């Protein structure tokens, strides 16, 4: 809700989200910049805070934007881009309002990049202020790249941030943005599977629980949703620790191999227990739509495949021969096939994906009518994206990409068209791609 007007942001931004002037006007070259800043201040901030469970970083960020032109243009770019999605929820849009906003956001992003490069140059020459504010600017640039679906641009910013991590200032405010940068990177690892590559593992990863823990949970689908989310939190930390080649200090384990073995057994036990509960509930539950349990099933299958992939990479890195590797290949292929068939069945049934999901803590966004742009809830899109990137057969990858792009839809942060485009680009060098329609 706009504090100035008392009106909601829901629907199309040009009709329901009027903008009033903000002070100081001298910060902005035109009304487009002023409106973009205002939308970030009154809307985008709410979207980010709801997703990242970090409500303390926005005031200092907005304060820095009054002093730092790179951060100011990056704030404006993010505000305009998030407003663009209020006009049209998916990227595959021909709506003039959405396309005009995309162009305006990109112009502000380019201005932010130009200012930031100039500042970093002066910072490396001995001026410490740009290095104090660099983590905040990196966070904004990464979030913008995520919203426009530019995976390669996002990776470039992450690598530059990690490369400069040792030169950042050590003020309390800077440290809070470094922590936020680590959190954003961890979420991006989920999006792009970055932490499967040692070269992309961050040196500043912090403890993270993406999924909040309610004080009490009902039985059934909601309980299964949260339990699987918590297991995925554990898997994300474990796989990143393995890829980074280090053990987080909170584990108090001197032997990395012991840490790996214990973590894998613990995660596998949790997955087995969860699946037993899912089988029992899905066969007896009568008060829940079938697609809810299909949603949980396909996300469970992705988690199993991720655990297996990390395990195989670990064995390969340790030069350990594993006799059962070949015997597991047919089972893994069945999992990839099941994910595609399950999602295809849901899509063919014409299921309407709701903008808000009760298990994803999106109440504040629903009350304000804001799109959950950064809500990494369980979805059908992410499992399809995983198949499109990792299936052992090209035909399976192509079918997953076609499902993602043929009739675009959105689930929280996941935009099927963007995800399909990223997967299609990564598949570009594989023979047979040109036969896709």
Short mmCIF file of N, CA and C in Angstrom, two decimals, residues 3 16-17 30 113 126 199 203 215 230 279 284 300 311 316 323 358 363 384 390 402 409 428:
data_model
loop_
_atom_site.label_atom_id
_atom_site.label_comp_id
_atom_site.label_asym_id
_atom_site.label_seq_id
_atom_site.Cartn_x
_atom_site.Cartn_y
_atom_site.Cartn_z
N UNK A 3 2.04 4.59 1.14
CA UNK A 3 1.81 5.38 2.35
C UNK A 3 1.24 6.76 2.05
N UNK A 16 -3.46 1.82 -10.83
CA UNK A 16 -3.71 1.70 -9.39
C UNK A 16 -2.59 2.22 -8.52
N UNK A 17 -1.50 2.65 -9.10
CA UNK A 17 -0.36 3.08 -8.28
C UNK A 17 0.11 4.46 -8.69
N UNK A 30 14.67 13.57 -14.01
CA UNK A 30 13.35 13.67 -14.62
C UNK A 30 12.33 12.93 -13.76
N UNK A 113 25.87 1.15 -13.79
CA UNK A 113 27.10 0.43 -14.14
C UNK A 113 28.22 1.42 -14.46
N UNK A 126 42.97 4.14 -4.10
CA UNK A 126 43.18 4.60 -2.73
C UNK A 126 42.00 5.28 -2.08
N UNK A 199 34.46 -23.04 -8.60
CA UNK A 199 34.95 -21.72 -9.00
C UNK A 199 33.96 -20.62 -8.62
N UNK A 203 33.30 -17.00 -0.76
CA UNK A 203 34.06 -17.09 0.48
C UNK A 203 33.33 -16.50 1.67
N UNK A 215 5.47 -21.18 14.66
CA UNK A 215 5.47 -21.76 16.00
C UNK A 215 4.70 -23.06 16.06
N UNK A 230 12.76 -27.05 4.83
CA UNK A 230 13.86 -27.10 5.80
C UNK A 230 14.93 -28.11 5.36
N UNK A 279 3.77 -40.32 1.16
CA UNK A 279 3.01 -41.44 0.63
C UNK A 279 1.76 -41.67 1.46
N UNK A 284 -4.33 -40.67 1.40
CA UNK A 284 -5.50 -40.57 2.27
C UNK A 284 -6.14 -39.19 2.29
N UNK A 300 10.46 -32.86 -4.28
CA UNK A 300 11.20 -33.91 -3.58
C UNK A 300 12.15 -34.62 -4.55
N UNK A 311 26.84 -35.91 -4.43
CA UNK A 311 27.57 -37.11 -4.00
C UNK A 311 28.51 -37.60 -5.11
N UNK A 316 33.98 -38.11 -7.41
CA UNK A 316 34.89 -37.83 -8.51
C UNK A 316 36.07 -36.98 -8.06
N UNK A 323 30.72 -48.33 -7.21
CA UNK A 323 30.22 -49.42 -8.06
C UNK A 323 28.76 -49.26 -8.44
N UNK A 358 -0.14 -19.81 0.56
CA UNK A 358 -0.23 -19.65 2.02
C UNK A 358 1.00 -20.12 2.78
N UNK A 363 1.71 -13.10 3.12
CA UNK A 363 0.59 -12.29 3.60
C UNK A 363 0.79 -10.80 3.45
N UNK A 384 11.12 -28.21 -13.49
CA UNK A 384 11.26 -28.28 -14.94
C UNK A 384 12.59 -27.68 -15.39
N UNK A 390 19.77 -30.48 -16.53
CA UNK A 390 20.55 -31.61 -16.06
C UNK A 390 20.11 -32.97 -16.57
N UNK A 402 10.30 -26.63 -23.73
CA UNK A 402 9.06 -26.35 -24.44
C UNK A 402 7.90 -26.12 -23.47
N UNK A 409 3.87 -18.95 -17.46
CA UNK A 409 3.15 -18.68 -16.22
C UNK A 409 4.17 -18.31 -15.14
N UNK A 428 22.24 -24.34 -26.16
CA UNK A 428 22.46 -23.88 -27.53
C UNK A 428 23.53 -24.65 -28.29
#
